[in-house]
Short mmCIF file of C-alpha atoms and ligand atoms in Angstrom, two decimals:
data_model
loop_
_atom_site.label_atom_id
_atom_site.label_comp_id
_atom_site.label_asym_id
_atom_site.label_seq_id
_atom_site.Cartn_x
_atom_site.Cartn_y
_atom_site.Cartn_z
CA UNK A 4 0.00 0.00 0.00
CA UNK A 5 1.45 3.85 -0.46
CA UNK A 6 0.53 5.60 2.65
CA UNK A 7 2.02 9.46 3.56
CA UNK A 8 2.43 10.12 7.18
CA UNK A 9 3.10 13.83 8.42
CA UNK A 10 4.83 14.47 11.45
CA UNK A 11 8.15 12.67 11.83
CA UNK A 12 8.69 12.62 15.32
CA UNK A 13 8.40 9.91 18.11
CA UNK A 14 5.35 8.79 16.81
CA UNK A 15 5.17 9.64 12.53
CA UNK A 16 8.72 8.38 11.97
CA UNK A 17 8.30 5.28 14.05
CA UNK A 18 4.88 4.32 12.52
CA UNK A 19 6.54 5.50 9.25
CA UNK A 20 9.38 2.71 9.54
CA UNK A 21 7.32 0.12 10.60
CA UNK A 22 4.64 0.40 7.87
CA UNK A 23 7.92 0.61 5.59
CA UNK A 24 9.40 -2.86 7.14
CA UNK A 25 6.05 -4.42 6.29
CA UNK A 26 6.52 -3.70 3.13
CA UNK A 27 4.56 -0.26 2.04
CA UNK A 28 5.65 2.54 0.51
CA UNK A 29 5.80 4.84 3.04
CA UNK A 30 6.85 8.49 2.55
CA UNK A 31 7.32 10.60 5.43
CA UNK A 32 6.40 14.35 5.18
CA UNK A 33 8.05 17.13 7.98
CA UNK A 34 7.72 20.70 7.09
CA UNK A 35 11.03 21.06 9.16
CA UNK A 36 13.44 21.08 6.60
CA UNK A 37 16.57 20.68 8.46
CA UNK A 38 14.75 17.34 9.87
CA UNK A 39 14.02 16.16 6.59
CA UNK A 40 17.53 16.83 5.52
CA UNK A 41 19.34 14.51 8.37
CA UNK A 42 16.90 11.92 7.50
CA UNK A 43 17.06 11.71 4.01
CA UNK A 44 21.05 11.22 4.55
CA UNK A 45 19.56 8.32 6.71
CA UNK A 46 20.46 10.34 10.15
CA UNK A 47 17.30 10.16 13.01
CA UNK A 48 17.13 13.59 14.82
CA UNK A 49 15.90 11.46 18.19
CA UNK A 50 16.92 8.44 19.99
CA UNK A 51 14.90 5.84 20.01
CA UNK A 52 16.43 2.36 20.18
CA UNK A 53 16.78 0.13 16.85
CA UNK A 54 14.46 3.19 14.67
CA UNK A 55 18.29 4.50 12.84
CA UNK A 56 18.62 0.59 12.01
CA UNK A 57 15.48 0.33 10.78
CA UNK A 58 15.18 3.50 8.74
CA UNK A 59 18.36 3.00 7.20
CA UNK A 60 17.39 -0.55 6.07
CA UNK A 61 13.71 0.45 4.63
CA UNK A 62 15.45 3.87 2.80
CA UNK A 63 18.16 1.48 1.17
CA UNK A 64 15.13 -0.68 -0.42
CA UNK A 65 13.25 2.57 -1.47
CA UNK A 66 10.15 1.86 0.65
CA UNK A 67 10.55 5.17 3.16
CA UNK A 68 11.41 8.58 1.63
CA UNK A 69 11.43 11.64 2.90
CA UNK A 70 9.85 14.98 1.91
CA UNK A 71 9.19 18.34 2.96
CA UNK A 72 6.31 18.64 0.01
CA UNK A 73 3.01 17.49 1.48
CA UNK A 74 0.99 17.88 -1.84
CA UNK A 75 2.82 15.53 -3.84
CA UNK A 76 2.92 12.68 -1.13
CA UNK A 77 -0.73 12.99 -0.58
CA UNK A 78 -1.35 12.77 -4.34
CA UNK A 79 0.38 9.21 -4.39
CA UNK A 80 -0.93 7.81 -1.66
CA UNK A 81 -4.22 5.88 -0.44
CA UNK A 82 -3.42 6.59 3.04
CA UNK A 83 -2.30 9.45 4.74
CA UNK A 84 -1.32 9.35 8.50
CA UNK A 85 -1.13 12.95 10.39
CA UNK A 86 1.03 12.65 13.43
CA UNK A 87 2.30 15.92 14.35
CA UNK A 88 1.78 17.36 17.81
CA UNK A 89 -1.04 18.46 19.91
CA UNK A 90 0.77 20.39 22.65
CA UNK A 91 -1.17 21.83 25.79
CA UNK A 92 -2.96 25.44 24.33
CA UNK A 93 -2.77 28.33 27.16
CA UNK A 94 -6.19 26.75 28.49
CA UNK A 95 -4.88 23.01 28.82
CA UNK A 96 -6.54 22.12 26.05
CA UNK A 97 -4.85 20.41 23.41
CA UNK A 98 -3.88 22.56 20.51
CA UNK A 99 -5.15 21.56 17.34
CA UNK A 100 -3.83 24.31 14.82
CA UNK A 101 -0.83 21.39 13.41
CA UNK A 102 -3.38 18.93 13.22
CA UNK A 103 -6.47 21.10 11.08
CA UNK A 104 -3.18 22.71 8.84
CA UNK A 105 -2.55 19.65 8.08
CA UNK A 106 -5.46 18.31 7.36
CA UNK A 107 -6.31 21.97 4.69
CA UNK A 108 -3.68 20.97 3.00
CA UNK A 109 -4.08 17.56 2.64
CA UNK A 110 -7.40 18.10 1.13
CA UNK A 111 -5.91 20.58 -0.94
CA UNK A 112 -4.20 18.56 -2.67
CA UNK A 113 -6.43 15.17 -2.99
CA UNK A 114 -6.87 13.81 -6.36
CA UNK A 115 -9.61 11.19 -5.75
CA UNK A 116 -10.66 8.88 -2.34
CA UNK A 117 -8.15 9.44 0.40
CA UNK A 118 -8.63 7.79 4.10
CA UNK A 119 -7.06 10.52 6.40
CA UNK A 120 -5.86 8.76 9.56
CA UNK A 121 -5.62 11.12 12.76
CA UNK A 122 -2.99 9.08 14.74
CA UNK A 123 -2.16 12.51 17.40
CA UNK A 124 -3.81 12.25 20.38
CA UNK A 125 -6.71 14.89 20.45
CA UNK A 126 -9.85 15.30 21.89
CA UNK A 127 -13.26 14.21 21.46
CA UNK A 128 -14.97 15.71 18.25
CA UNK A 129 -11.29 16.08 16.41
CA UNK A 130 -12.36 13.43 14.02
CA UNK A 131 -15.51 15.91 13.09
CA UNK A 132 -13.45 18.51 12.77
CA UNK A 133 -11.16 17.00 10.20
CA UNK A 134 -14.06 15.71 8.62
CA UNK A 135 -15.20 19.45 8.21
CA UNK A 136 -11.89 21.42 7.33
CA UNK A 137 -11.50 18.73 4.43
CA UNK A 138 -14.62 18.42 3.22
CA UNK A 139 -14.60 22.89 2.93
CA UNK A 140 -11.78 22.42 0.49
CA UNK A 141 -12.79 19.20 -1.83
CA UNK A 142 -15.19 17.65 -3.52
CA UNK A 143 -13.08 14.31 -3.86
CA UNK A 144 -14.60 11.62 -1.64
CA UNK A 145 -12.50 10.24 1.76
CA UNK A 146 -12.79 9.12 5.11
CA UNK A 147 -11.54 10.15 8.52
CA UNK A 148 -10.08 7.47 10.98
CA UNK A 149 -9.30 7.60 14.53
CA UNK A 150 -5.98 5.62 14.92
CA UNK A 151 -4.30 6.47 18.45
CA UNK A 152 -1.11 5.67 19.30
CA UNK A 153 0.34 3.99 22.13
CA UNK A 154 3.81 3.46 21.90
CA UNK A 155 6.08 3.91 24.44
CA UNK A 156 9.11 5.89 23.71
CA UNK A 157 12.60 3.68 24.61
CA UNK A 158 10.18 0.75 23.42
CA UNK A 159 8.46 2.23 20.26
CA UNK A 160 9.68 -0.07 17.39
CA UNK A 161 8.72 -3.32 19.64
CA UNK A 162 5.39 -0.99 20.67
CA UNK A 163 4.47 -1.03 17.04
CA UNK A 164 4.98 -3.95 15.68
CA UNK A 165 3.65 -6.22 18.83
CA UNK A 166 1.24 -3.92 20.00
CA UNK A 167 -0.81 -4.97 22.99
CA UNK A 168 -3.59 -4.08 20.74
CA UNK A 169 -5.03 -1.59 17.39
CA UNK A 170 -8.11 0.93 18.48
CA UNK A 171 -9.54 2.06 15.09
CA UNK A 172 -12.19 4.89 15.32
CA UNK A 173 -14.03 4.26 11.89
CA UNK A 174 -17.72 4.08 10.85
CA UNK A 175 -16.91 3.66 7.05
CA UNK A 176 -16.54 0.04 5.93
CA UNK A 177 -13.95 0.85 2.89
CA UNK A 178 -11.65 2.95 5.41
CA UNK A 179 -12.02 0.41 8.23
CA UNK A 180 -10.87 -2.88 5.38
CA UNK A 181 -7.94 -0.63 4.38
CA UNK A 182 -6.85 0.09 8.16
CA UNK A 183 -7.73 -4.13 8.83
CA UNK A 184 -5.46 -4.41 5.46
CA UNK A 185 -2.19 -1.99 7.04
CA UNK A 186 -2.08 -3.67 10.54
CA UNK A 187 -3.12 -6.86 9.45
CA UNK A 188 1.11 -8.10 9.90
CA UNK A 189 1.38 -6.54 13.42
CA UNK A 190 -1.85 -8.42 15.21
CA UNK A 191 -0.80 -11.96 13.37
CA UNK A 192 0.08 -13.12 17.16
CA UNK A 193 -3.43 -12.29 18.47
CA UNK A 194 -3.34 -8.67 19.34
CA UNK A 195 -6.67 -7.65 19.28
CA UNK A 196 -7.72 -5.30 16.68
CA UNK A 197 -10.25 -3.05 18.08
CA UNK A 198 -13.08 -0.99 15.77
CA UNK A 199 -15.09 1.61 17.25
CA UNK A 200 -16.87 4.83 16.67
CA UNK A 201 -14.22 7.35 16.29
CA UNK A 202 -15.38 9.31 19.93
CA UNK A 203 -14.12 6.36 22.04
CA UNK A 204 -11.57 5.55 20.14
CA UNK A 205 -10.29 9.60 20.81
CA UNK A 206 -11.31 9.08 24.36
CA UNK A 207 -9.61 5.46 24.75
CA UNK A 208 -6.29 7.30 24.47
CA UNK A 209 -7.04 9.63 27.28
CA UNK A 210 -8.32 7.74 29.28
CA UNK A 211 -5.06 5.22 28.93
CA UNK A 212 -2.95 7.85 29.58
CA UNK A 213 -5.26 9.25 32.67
CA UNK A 214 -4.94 5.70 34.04
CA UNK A 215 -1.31 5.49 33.87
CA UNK A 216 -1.04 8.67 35.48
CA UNK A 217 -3.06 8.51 37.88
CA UNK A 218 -1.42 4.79 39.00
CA UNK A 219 2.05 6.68 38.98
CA UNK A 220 0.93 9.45 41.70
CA UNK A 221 -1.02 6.54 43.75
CA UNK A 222 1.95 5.16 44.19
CA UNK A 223 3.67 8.26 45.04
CA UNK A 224 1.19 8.50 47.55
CA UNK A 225 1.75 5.50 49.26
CA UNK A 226 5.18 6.04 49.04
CA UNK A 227 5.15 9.08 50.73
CA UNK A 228 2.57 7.55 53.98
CA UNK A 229 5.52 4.39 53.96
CA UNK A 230 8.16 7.37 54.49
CA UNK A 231 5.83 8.68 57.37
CA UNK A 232 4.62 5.31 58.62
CA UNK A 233 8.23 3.60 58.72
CA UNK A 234 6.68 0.94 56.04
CA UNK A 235 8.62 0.24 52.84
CA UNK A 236 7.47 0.58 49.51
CA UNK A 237 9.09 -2.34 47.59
CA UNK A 238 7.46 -4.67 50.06
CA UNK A 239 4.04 -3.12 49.77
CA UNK A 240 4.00 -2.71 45.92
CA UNK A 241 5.12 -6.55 45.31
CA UNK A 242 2.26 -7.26 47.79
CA UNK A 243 -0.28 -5.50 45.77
CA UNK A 244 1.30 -6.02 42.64
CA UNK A 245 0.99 -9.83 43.02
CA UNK A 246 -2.48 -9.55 42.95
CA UNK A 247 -3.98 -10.31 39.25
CA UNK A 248 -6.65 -7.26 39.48
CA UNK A 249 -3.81 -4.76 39.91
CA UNK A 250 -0.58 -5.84 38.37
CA UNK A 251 2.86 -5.25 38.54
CA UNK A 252 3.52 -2.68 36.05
CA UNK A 253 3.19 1.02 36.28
CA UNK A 254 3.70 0.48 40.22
CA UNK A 255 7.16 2.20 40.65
CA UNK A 256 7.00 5.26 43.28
CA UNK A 257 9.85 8.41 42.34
CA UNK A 258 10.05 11.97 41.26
CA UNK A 259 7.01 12.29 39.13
CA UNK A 260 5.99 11.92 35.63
CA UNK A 261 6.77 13.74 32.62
CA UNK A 262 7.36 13.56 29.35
CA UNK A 263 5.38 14.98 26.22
CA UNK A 264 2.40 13.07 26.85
CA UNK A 265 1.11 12.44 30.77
CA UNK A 266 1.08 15.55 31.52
CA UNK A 267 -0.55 17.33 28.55
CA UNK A 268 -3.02 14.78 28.43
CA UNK A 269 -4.02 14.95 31.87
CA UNK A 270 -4.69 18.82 30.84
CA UNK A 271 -6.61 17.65 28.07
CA UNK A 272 -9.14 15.61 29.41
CA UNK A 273 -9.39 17.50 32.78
CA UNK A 274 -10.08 20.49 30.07
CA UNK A 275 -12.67 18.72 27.58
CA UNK A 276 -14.49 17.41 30.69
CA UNK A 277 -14.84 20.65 32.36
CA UNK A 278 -15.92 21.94 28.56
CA UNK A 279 -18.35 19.64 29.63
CA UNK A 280 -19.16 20.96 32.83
CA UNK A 281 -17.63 17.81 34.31
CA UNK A 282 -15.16 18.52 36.97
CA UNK A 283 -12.85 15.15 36.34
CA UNK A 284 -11.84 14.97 40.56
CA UNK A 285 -9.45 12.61 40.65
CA UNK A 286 -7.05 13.94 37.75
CA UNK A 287 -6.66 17.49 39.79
CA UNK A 288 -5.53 15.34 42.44
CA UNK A 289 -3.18 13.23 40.34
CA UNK A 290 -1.90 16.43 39.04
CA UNK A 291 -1.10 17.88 42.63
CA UNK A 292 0.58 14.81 43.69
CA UNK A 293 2.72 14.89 40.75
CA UNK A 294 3.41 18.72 40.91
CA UNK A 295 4.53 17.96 45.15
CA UNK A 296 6.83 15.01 44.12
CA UNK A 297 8.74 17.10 41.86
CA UNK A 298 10.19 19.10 44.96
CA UNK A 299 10.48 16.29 47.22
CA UNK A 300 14.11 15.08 46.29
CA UNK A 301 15.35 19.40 46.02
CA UNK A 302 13.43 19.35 49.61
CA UNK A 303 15.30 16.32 51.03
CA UNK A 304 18.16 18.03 49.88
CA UNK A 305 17.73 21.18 51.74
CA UNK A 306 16.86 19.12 54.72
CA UNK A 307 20.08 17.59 54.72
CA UNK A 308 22.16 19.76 54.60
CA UNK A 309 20.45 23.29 55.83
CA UNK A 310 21.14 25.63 53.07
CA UNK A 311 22.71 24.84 49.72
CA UNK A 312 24.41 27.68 48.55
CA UNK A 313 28.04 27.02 46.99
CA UNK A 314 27.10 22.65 47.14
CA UNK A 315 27.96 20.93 44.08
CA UNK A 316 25.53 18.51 43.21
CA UNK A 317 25.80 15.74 40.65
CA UNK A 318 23.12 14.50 38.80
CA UNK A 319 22.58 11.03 37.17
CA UNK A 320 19.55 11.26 34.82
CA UNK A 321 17.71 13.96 32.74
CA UNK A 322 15.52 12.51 29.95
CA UNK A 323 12.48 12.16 31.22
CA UNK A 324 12.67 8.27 31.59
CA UNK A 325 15.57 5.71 30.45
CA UNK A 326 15.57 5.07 26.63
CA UNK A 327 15.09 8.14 25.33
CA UNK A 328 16.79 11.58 24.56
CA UNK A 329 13.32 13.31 25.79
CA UNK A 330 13.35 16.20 28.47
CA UNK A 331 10.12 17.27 27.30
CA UNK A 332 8.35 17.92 30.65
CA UNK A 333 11.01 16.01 32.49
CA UNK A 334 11.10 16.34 36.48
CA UNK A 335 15.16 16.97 35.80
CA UNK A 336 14.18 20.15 34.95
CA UNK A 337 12.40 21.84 37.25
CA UNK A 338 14.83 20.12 39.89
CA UNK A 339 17.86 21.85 38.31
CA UNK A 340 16.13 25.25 38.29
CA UNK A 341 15.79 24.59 42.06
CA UNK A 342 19.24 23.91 42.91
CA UNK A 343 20.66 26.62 40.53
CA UNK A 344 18.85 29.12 42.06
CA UNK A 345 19.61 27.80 45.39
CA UNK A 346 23.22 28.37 44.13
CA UNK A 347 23.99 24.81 43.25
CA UNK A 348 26.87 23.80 41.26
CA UNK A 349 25.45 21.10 39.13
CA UNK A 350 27.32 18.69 37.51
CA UNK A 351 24.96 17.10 35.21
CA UNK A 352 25.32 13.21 32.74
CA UNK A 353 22.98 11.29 30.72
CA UNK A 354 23.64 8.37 28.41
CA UNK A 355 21.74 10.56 25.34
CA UNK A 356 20.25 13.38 26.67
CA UNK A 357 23.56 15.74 27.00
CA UNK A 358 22.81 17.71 23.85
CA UNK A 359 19.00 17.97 24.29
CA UNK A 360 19.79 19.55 27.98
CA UNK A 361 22.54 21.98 26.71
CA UNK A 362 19.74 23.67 24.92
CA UNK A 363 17.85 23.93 27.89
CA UNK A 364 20.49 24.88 30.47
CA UNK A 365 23.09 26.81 28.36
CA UNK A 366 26.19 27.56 30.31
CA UNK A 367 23.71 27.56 33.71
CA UNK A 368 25.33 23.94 34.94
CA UNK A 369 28.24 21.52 33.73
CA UNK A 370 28.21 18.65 31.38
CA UNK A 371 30.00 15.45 32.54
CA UNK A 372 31.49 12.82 30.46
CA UNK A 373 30.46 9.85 32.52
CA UNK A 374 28.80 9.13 35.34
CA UNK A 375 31.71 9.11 37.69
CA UNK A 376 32.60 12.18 36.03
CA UNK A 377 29.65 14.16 37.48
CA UNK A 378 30.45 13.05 40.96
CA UNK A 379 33.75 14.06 41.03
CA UNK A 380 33.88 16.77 44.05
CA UNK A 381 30.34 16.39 44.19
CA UNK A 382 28.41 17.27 48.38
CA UNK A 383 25.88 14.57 46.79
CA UNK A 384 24.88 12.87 43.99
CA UNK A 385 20.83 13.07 42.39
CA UNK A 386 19.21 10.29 40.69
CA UNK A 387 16.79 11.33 38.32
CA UNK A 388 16.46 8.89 35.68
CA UNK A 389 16.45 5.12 36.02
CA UNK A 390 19.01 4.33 33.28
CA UNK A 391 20.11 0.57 33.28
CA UNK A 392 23.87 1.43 33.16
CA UNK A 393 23.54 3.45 36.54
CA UNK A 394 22.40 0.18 37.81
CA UNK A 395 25.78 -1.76 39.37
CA UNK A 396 27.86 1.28 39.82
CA UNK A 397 31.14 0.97 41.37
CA UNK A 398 30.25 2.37 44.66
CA UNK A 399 34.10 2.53 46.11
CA UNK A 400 35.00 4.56 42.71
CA UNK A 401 32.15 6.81 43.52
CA UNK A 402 33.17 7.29 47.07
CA UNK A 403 36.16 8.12 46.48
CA UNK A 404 35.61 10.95 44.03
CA UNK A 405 32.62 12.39 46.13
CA UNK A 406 33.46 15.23 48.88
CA UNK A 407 30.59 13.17 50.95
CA UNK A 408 29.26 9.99 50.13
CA UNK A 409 25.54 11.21 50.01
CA UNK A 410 22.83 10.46 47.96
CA UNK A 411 19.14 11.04 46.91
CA UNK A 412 18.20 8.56 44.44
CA UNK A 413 14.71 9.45 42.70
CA UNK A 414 14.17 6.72 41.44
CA UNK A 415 14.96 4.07 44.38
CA UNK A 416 17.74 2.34 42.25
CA UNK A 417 19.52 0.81 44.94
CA UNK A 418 18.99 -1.35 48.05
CA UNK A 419 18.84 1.26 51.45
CA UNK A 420 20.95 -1.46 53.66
CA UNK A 421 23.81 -2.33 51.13
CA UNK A 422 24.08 1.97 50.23
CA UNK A 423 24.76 1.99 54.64
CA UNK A 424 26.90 -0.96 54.16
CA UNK A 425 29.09 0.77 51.09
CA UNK A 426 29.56 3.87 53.54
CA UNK A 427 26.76 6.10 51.88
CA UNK A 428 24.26 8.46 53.39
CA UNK A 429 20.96 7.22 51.26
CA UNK A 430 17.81 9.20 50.86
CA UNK A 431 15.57 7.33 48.38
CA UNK A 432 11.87 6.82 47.69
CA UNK A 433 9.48 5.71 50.30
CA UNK A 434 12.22 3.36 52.03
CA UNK A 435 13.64 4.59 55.10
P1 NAD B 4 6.93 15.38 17.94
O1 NAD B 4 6.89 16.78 18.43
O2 NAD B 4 8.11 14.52 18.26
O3 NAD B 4 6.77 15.37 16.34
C1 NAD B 4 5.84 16.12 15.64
C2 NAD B 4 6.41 16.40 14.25
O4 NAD B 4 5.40 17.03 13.45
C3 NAD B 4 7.61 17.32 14.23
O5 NAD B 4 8.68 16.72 13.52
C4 NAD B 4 7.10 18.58 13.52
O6 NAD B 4 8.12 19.23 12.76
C5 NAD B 4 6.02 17.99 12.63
N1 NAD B 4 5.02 18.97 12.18
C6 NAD B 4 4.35 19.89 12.92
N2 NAD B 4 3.51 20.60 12.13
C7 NAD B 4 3.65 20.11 10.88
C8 NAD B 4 3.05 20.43 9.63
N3 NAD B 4 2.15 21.40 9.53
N4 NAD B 4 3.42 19.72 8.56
C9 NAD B 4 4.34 18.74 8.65
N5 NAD B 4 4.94 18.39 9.83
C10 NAD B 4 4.61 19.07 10.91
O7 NAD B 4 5.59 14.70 18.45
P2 NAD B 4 5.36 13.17 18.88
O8 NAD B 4 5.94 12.91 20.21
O9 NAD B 4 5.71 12.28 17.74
O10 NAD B 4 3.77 13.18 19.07
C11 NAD B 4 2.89 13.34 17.98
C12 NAD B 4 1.48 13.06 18.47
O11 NAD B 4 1.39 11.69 18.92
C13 NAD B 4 1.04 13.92 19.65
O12 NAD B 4 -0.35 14.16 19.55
C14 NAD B 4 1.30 13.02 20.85
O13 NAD B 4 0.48 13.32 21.96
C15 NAD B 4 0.96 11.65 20.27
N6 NAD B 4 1.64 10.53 20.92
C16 NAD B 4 2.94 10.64 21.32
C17 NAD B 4 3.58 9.55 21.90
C18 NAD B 4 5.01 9.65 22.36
O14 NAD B 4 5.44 8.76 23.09
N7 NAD B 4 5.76 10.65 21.96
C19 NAD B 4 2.88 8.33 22.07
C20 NAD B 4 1.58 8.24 21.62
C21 NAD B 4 0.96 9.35 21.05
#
């Protein structure tokens, strides 16, 4: 099948390559033309484990291309996938002006029956909208499908092609056979394939996304009444978690969620609900819980050691989770304002987030090399993202290079007794 998809970030350039290794012709349409440039010399802008491989591999046989020219890729294909973001508007809402450009010029330029795939997250009544905006500017037949995405960045490429499942919000038959048609290699295993009206398939993403959020400050909750109650958290999640109605996943206490999706979503559906006049109750909460355990680690800090002015700090950690060269909405950053304006000399490593966080911290911190590197002179050391290599550090090295052995790990990475036992003052997550 030719399909287009616009929007090659985490999302349009990873279902791009995947439809491409399944053997469509895929071509992939950015209007940022220094994107499209890297790519087409088979460079991805992001990390995202395995998508370079794979992109390289489907350009070499001619089945993913890359264009800045929107007309001409809609023109040759049957499908055409928009994917570009929906960040939070000034109101929380999400913003749709990327998603109804698109979706102008797309019917600008149809030349007969087109199925227009939204696969961005939006709201509720997006699908109408596109419907509308296109059918103002052609008289050429098509149809609009809901497609959400739920990929997980750090996992996306095994996220698409073994996904737990396919929602596909589409009332017309001859849309919904083509959409059966382009995932019918991913579900072979089983996955279910899932067709709906094209409201709950909008809402299904949400509410996904709602859920996993609100699981994530639940357990920050509980972490925090462990810290107060002298209970520990590991023991009390693989309690719960070993029960089959809740699961172990998603059950990890920390810093917070970020990223460029729980939070903005959050806003979203809070937002179309109150549109609504439905105040969505437990999602404010969720949202305050996560907003407090951003300053918990920065307030353990200050706890420690009275004031912080002229401490160096180093931090392990600042994508927003392991995987991924993300800081979009990533507790690392709001943590680092803290301790720069408490007059913090941070000292700051991440596996492949380095050049992602000069452009967000300038000359305001330091960049290490390694992770021994930012401890070297370091009053503490921060862990703020759970990266596997930060794992089985060598703690002697460490404690060695540190002024004092201290340190606040966000993201409860190591075992409280054996951090005494190595000679380390430990502050973690919901242990004592
Ligand atoms: P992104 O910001 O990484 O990529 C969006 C891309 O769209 C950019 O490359 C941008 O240049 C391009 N773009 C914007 N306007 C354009 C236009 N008019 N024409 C052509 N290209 C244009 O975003 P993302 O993380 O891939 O997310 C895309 C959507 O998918 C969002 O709605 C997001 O909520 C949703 N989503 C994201 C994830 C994730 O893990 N990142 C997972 C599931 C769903």
């Amino acid at each position: 099948m030719r399909i287009a998809v616009v929007g090659t970030g985490y999302v349009g350039l990873v279902a791009g390559a995947c439809f491409a290794e399944s053997g469509n012709d895929v071509v992939c349409v950015d209007n940022n033309q220094a994107k499209v440039r890297l790519l087409r010399r088979g460079k991805v802008p992001i990390y995202e484990p395995g998508l370079e491989e794979l992109v390289r591999r489907n350009r070499a046989e001619k089945r993913l291309t890359f264009t800045t020219t929107l007309a001409k890729a809609v023109r040759d294909s049957a499908v055409i996938f928009i994917a570009v973001g929906t960040p939070q508007g000034e109101d929380g809402s999400a913003d749709l002006k990327h998603v109804l450009d698109v979706a102008r010029e797309i019917a600008r330029a149809m030349n007969g029956y087109k199925v227009i795939v939204d696969k961005s997250t939006v709201p509720v009544g997006t699908s109408e909208k596109v419907r509308e905006v296109i059918r103002r500017e052609t008289t050429h037949p098509f149809s609009v499908v809901s497609n959400p995405e739920f990929l997980k960045q750090g996992a996306a490429i095994d996220d698409f092609l073994k996904p737990d499942r396919v929602v596909i919000g589409a009332e017309d038959p001859r849309a919904q056979a083509l959409m059966l048609e382009l995932y019918e290699p991913f579900t072979r295993t089983g996955a279910p394939v899932m067709v709906m009206d094209c409201a709950s398939a909008e809402l299904a993403k949400y509410a996904a996304n709602a859920m996993l959020a609100t699981r994530i400050s639940f357990m920050n909750e509980v972490a925090n009444v462990c810290e107060l109650v002298g209970a520990d958290v590991d023991q009390v999640r693989l309690a719960i978690g070993s029960d089959k109605r809740i699961g172990n996943s998603f059950l990890f206490p920390g810093i917070g969620y970020g990223g460029s999706c729980f939070p903005k979503d959050v806003q979203a559906m809070k937002r179309f609900a109150a549109d609504k006049d439905y105040s969505f109750k437990i999602l404010e909460a969720v949202e305050g819980v996560n907003k407090y355990q951003k300053t918990k680690l920065v307030a353990a800090m200050k706890k420690h050691f009275g004031s912080l002015k002229g401490k160096t700090i180093g931090v392990w950690g600042l994508a927003f989770k392991p995987r991924t060269d993300d800081m979009r909405e990533a507790p690392a950053v709001p943590m680092i304002e803290a301790l720069v304006s408490a007059g913090v000399s941070v000292q700051a490593f991440d596996p492949e987030a380095m050049r992602v966080a000069k452009g967000i911290f300038g000359s305001r911190i330091t960049y290490a090399t390694s992770a021994y590197d930012a401890v070297k002179g370091a009053d503490a050391l921060a862990i703020l993202t759970e990266w596997n290599e930060f794992r089985r550090p060598d703690f002697s090295r460490i404690r060695s290079l540190m002024r004092s052995p201290t340190v606040f790990d966000g993201r409860n990475l190591f075992v409280p007794a054996h951090m005494k036992q190595n000679g380390f003052t430990y502050y973690s997550i919901g242990r004592s």
